[in-house]
mmCIF file with all atom_site columns, C-alpha atoms in Angstrom:
data_model
loop_
_atom_site.group_PDB
_atom_site.id
_atom_site.type_symbol
_atom_site.label_atom_id
_atom_site.label_alt_id
_atom_site.label_comp_id
_atom_site.label_asym_id
_atom_site.label_entity_id
_atom_site.label_seq_id
_atom_site.pdbx_PDB_ins_code
_atom_site.Cartn_x
_atom_site.Cartn_y
_atom_site.Cartn_z
_atom_site.occupancy
_atom_site.B_iso_or_equiv
_atom_site.pdbx_formal_charge
_atom_site.auth_seq_id
_atom_site.auth_comp_id
_atom_site.auth_asym_id
_atom_site.auth_atom_id
_atom_site.pdbx_PDB_model_num
ATOM 1  C CA . MET A 1 1  ? 99.664  -88.015  -252.985 1.00 0.00 ? 237 MET A CA 1
ATOM 2  C CA . LYS A 1 2  ? 101.045 -89.638  -249.875 1.00 0.00 ? 238 LYS A CA 1
ATOM 3  C CA . ILE A 1 3  ? 100.696 -88.119  -246.425 1.00 0.00 ? 239 ILE A CA 1
ATOM 4  C CA . GLU A 1 4  ? 104.465 -88.023  -245.993 1.00 0.00 ? 240 GLU A CA 1
ATOM 5  C CA . GLN A 1 5  ? 104.755 -85.885  -249.123 1.00 0.00 ? 241 GLN A CA 1
ATOM 6  C CA . VAL A 1 6  ? 102.144 -83.425  -247.843 1.00 0.00 ? 242 VAL A CA 1
ATOM 7  C CA . VAL A 1 7  ? 103.930 -83.134  -244.490 1.00 0.00 ? 243 VAL A CA 1
ATOM 8  C CA . LEU A 1 8  ? 107.245 -82.625  -246.269 1.00 0.00 ? 244 LEU A CA 1
ATOM 9  C CA . ASP A 1 9  ? 105.736 -79.965  -248.542 1.00 0.00 ? 245 ASP A CA 1
ATOM 10 C CA . ASN A 1 10 ? 104.299 -78.124  -245.515 1.00 0.00 ? 246 ASN A CA 1
ATOM 11 C CA . PHE A 1 11 ? 107.653 -78.359  -243.763 1.00 0.00 ? 247 PHE A CA 1
ATOM 12 C CA . ILE A 1 12 ? 109.425 -76.875  -246.783 1.00 0.00 ? 248 ILE A CA 1
ATOM 13 C CA . GLN A 1 13 ? 106.830 -74.114  -247.253 1.00 0.00 ? 249 GLN A CA 1
ATOM 14 C CA . ASN A 1 14 ? 107.168 -73.104  -243.597 1.00 0.00 ? 250 ASN A CA 1
ATOM 15 C CA . GLY A 1 15 ? 110.898 -72.706  -244.031 1.00 0.00 ? 251 GLY A CA 1
ATOM 16 C CA . GLY A 1 16 ? 111.670 -75.730  -241.908 1.00 0.00 ? 252 GLY A CA 1
ATOM 17 C CA . SER A 1 17 ? 109.770 -74.391  -238.932 1.00 0.00 ? 253 SER A CA 1
ATOM 18 C CA . LYS A 1 18 ? 107.522 -76.633  -236.909 1.00 0.00 ? 254 LYS A CA 1
ATOM 19 C CA . VAL A 1 19 ? 104.012 -77.021  -238.324 1.00 0.00 ? 255 VAL A CA 1
ATOM 20 C CA . GLU A 1 20 ? 101.479 -75.352  -236.033 1.00 0.00 ? 256 GLU A CA 1
ATOM 21 C CA . LYS A 1 21 ? 98.873  -77.574  -234.442 1.00 0.00 ? 257 LYS A CA 1
ATOM 22 C CA . THR A 1 22 ? 95.258  -76.552  -234.439 1.00 0.00 ? 258 THR A CA 1
ATOM 23 C CA . SER A 1 23 ? 93.451  -76.537  -231.137 1.00 0.00 ? 259 SER A CA 1
ATOM 24 C CA . THR A 1 24 ? 90.152  -77.767  -232.579 1.00 0.00 ? 260 THR A CA 1
ATOM 25 C CA . SER A 1 25 ? 89.086  -81.066  -231.080 1.00 0.00 ? 261 SER A CA 1
ATOM 26 C CA . PHE A 1 26 ? 87.193  -83.805  -232.886 1.00 0.00 ? 262 PHE A CA 1
ATOM 27 C CA . SER A 1 27 ? 84.081  -83.196  -230.797 1.00 0.00 ? 263 SER A CA 1
ATOM 28 C CA . ASP A 1 28 ? 84.168  -79.478  -231.659 1.00 0.00 ? 264 ASP A CA 1
ATOM 29 C CA . VAL A 1 29 ? 84.312  -80.317  -235.358 1.00 0.00 ? 265 VAL A CA 1
ATOM 30 C CA . LEU A 1 30 ? 81.348  -82.674  -234.986 1.00 0.00 ? 266 LEU A CA 1
ATOM 31 C CA . LYS A 1 31 ? 79.324  -80.102  -233.027 1.00 0.00 ? 267 LYS A CA 1
ATOM 32 C CA . GLU A 1 32 ? 80.037  -77.428  -235.636 1.00 0.00 ? 268 GLU A CA 1
ATOM 33 C CA . SER A 1 33 ? 79.071  -79.775  -238.461 1.00 0.00 ? 269 SER A CA 1
ATOM 34 C CA . ILE A 1 34 ? 75.818  -80.754  -236.766 1.00 0.00 ? 270 ILE A CA 1
ATOM 35 C CA . SER A 1 35 ? 74.937  -77.097  -236.200 1.00 0.00 ? 271 SER A CA 1
ATOM 36 C CA . LYS A 1 36 ? 75.562  -76.349  -239.899 1.00 0.00 ? 272 LYS A CA 1
ATOM 37 C CA . VAL A 1 37 ? 73.246  -79.203  -240.897 1.00 0.00 ? 273 VAL A CA 1
ATOM 38 C CA . THR A 1 38 ? 70.621  -77.860  -238.504 1.00 0.00 ? 274 THR A CA 1
ATOM 39 C CA . GLU A 1 39 ? 70.949  -74.366  -240.001 1.00 0.00 ? 275 GLU A CA 1
ATOM 40 C CA . LEU A 1 40 ? 70.499  -75.750  -243.522 1.00 0.00 ? 276 LEU A CA 1
ATOM 41 C CA . GLU A 1 41 ? 67.380  -77.638  -242.426 1.00 0.00 ? 277 GLU A CA 1
ATOM 42 C CA . LYS A 1 42 ? 65.927  -74.530  -240.768 1.00 0.00 ? 278 LYS A CA 1
ATOM 43 C CA . GLU A 1 43 ? 66.601  -72.467  -243.890 1.00 0.00 ? 279 GLU A CA 1
ATOM 44 C CA . ALA A 1 44 ? 64.950  -75.092  -246.107 1.00 0.00 ? 280 ALA A CA 1
ATOM 45 C CA . ASN A 1 45 ? 61.913  -75.231  -243.809 1.00 0.00 ? 281 ASN A CA 1
ATOM 46 C CA . GLN A 1 46 ? 61.590  -71.434  -243.795 1.00 0.00 ? 282 GLN A CA 1
ATOM 47 C CA . GLN A 1 47 ? 61.729  -71.281  -247.577 1.00 0.00 ? 283 GLN A CA 1
ATOM 48 C CA . ALA A 1 48 ? 59.178  -74.100  -247.886 1.00 0.00 ? 284 ALA A CA 1
ATOM 49 C CA . GLU A 1 49 ? 56.821  -72.293  -245.499 1.00 0.00 ? 285 GLU A CA 1
ATOM 50 C CA . LYS A 1 50 ? 57.175  -69.057  -247.472 1.00 0.00 ? 286 LYS A CA 1
ATOM 51 C CA . LEU A 1 51 ? 56.446  -70.933  -250.685 1.00 0.00 ? 287 LEU A CA 1
ATOM 52 C CA . ALA A 1 52 ? 53.379  -72.589  -249.143 1.00 0.00 ? 288 ALA A CA 1
ATOM 53 C CA . LYS A 1 53 ? 52.067  -69.207  -247.929 1.00 0.00 ? 289 LYS A CA 1
ATOM 54 C CA . MET A 1 54 ? 52.734  -67.718  -251.385 1.00 0.00 ? 290 MET A CA 1
ATOM 55 C CA . GLU A 1 55 ? 55.128  -65.191  -249.848 1.00 0.00 ? 291 GLU A CA 1
ATOM 56 C CA . ASN A 1 56 ? 57.874  -66.505  -252.091 1.00 0.00 ? 292 ASN A CA 1
ATOM 57 C CA . GLN A 1 57 ? 57.393  -67.513  -255.733 1.00 0.00 ? 293 GLN A CA 1
ATOM 58 C CA . ASP A 1 58 ? 60.949  -68.822  -256.170 1.00 0.00 ? 294 ASP A CA 1
ATOM 59 C CA . ILE A 1 59 ? 60.526  -72.594  -256.267 1.00 0.00 ? 295 ILE A CA 1
ATOM 60 C CA . HIS A 1 60 ? 64.024  -73.147  -257.668 1.00 0.00 ? 296 HIS A CA 1
ATOM 61 C CA . ASN A 1 61 ? 65.872  -71.760  -254.652 1.00 0.00 ? 297 ASN A CA 1
ATOM 62 C CA . THR A 1 62 ? 63.429  -73.501  -252.334 1.00 0.00 ? 298 THR A CA 1
ATOM 63 C CA . MET A 1 63 ? 64.177  -76.863  -253.954 1.00 0.00 ? 299 MET A CA 1
ATOM 64 C CA . ILE A 1 64 ? 67.916  -76.167  -253.915 1.00 0.00 ? 300 ILE A CA 1
ATOM 65 C CA . ALA A 1 65 ? 67.763  -75.367  -250.195 1.00 0.00 ? 301 ALA A CA 1
ATOM 66 C CA . ALA A 1 66 ? 65.770  -78.549  -249.549 1.00 0.00 ? 302 ALA A CA 1
ATOM 67 C CA . GLU A 1 67 ? 68.283  -80.670  -251.481 1.00 0.00 ? 303 GLU A CA 1
ATOM 68 C CA . LYS A 1 68 ? 71.230  -79.051  -249.673 1.00 0.00 ? 304 LYS A CA 1
ATOM 69 C CA . ALA A 1 69 ? 69.609  -79.864  -246.343 1.00 0.00 ? 305 ALA A CA 1
ATOM 70 C CA . ASP A 1 70 ? 68.841  -83.430  -247.444 1.00 0.00 ? 306 ASP A CA 1
ATOM 71 C CA . LEU A 1 71 ? 72.363  -84.084  -248.742 1.00 0.00 ? 307 LEU A CA 1
ATOM 72 C CA . SER A 1 72 ? 73.911  -82.585  -245.623 1.00 0.00 ? 308 SER A CA 1
ATOM 73 C CA . PHE A 1 73 ? 71.754  -84.786  -243.419 1.00 0.00 ? 309 PHE A CA 1
ATOM 74 C CA . GLN A 1 74 ? 72.604  -87.903  -245.444 1.00 0.00 ? 310 GLN A CA 1
ATOM 75 C CA . LEU A 1 75 ? 76.314  -87.095  -245.215 1.00 0.00 ? 311 LEU A CA 1
ATOM 76 C CA . MET A 1 76 ? 76.038  -86.566  -241.461 1.00 0.00 ? 312 MET A CA 1
ATOM 77 C CA . MET A 1 77 ? 74.341  -89.956  -241.089 1.00 0.00 ? 313 MET A CA 1
ATOM 78 C CA . GLN A 1 78 ? 77.062  -91.672  -243.136 1.00 0.00 ? 314 GLN A CA 1
ATOM 79 C CA . ILE A 1 79 ? 79.746  -90.065  -240.991 1.00 0.00 ? 315 ILE A CA 1
ATOM 80 C CA . ARG A 1 80 ? 77.903  -91.266  -237.895 1.00 0.00 ? 316 ARG A CA 1
ATOM 81 C CA . ASN A 1 81 ? 77.785  -94.786  -239.321 1.00 0.00 ? 317 ASN A CA 1
ATOM 82 C CA . LYS A 1 82 ? 81.527  -94.723  -240.059 1.00 0.00 ? 318 LYS A CA 1
ATOM 83 C CA . ILE A 1 83 ? 82.293  -93.520  -236.528 1.00 0.00 ? 319 ILE A CA 1
ATOM 84 C CA . ILE A 1 84 ? 80.170  -96.304  -235.041 1.00 0.00 ? 320 ILE A CA 1
ATOM 85 C CA . THR A 1 85 ? 81.847  -98.892  -237.280 1.00 0.00 ? 321 THR A CA 1
ATOM 86 C CA . ALA A 1 86 ? 85.290  -97.620  -236.276 1.00 0.00 ? 322 ALA A CA 1
ATOM 87 C CA . TYR A 1 87 ? 84.318  -97.765  -232.598 1.00 0.00 ? 323 TYR A CA 1
ATOM 88 C CA . GLU A 1 88 ? 83.065  -101.333 -232.982 1.00 0.00 ? 324 GLU A CA 1
ATOM 89 C CA . GLU A 1 89 ? 86.317  -102.342 -234.701 1.00 0.00 ? 325 GLU A CA 1
ATOM 90 C CA . ILE A 1 90 ? 88.364  -100.781 -231.908 1.00 0.00 ? 326 ILE A CA 1
ATOM 91 C CA . MET A 1 91 ? 86.300  -102.633 -229.315 1.00 0.00 ? 327 MET A CA 1
ATOM 92 C CA . LYS A 1 92 ? 87.126  -105.936 -231.061 1.00 0.00 ? 328 LYS A CA 1
ATOM 93 C CA . ILE A 1 93 ? 90.858  -105.421 -230.508 1.00 0.00 ? 329 ILE A CA 1
ATOM 94 C CA . PRO A 1 94 ? 92.082  -107.738 -227.754 1.00 0.00 ? 330 PRO A CA 1
ATOM 95 C CA . VAL A 1 95 ? 93.727  -105.997 -224.831 1.00 0.00 ? 331 VAL A CA 1
#
């Protein structure tokens, strides 16, 4: 689906009224995403500690939490790499 079609569909659904802009900045989105990754890592560490102390016998949920934290961290690193690549490409543009 093309972007123009999505914008047109939103315009029609809103009855022709102007589409509202969100006030969330790019840096706010990044900060929120990083904090979510940090929370997932903390949760995984807490569950691993409980499992090591034999306070928790549920290895399945512990492994799921660890994998969620790992995947989230990998995704965050890939996003960082894409941002750096985009910045480098912008810097190559002659002024």
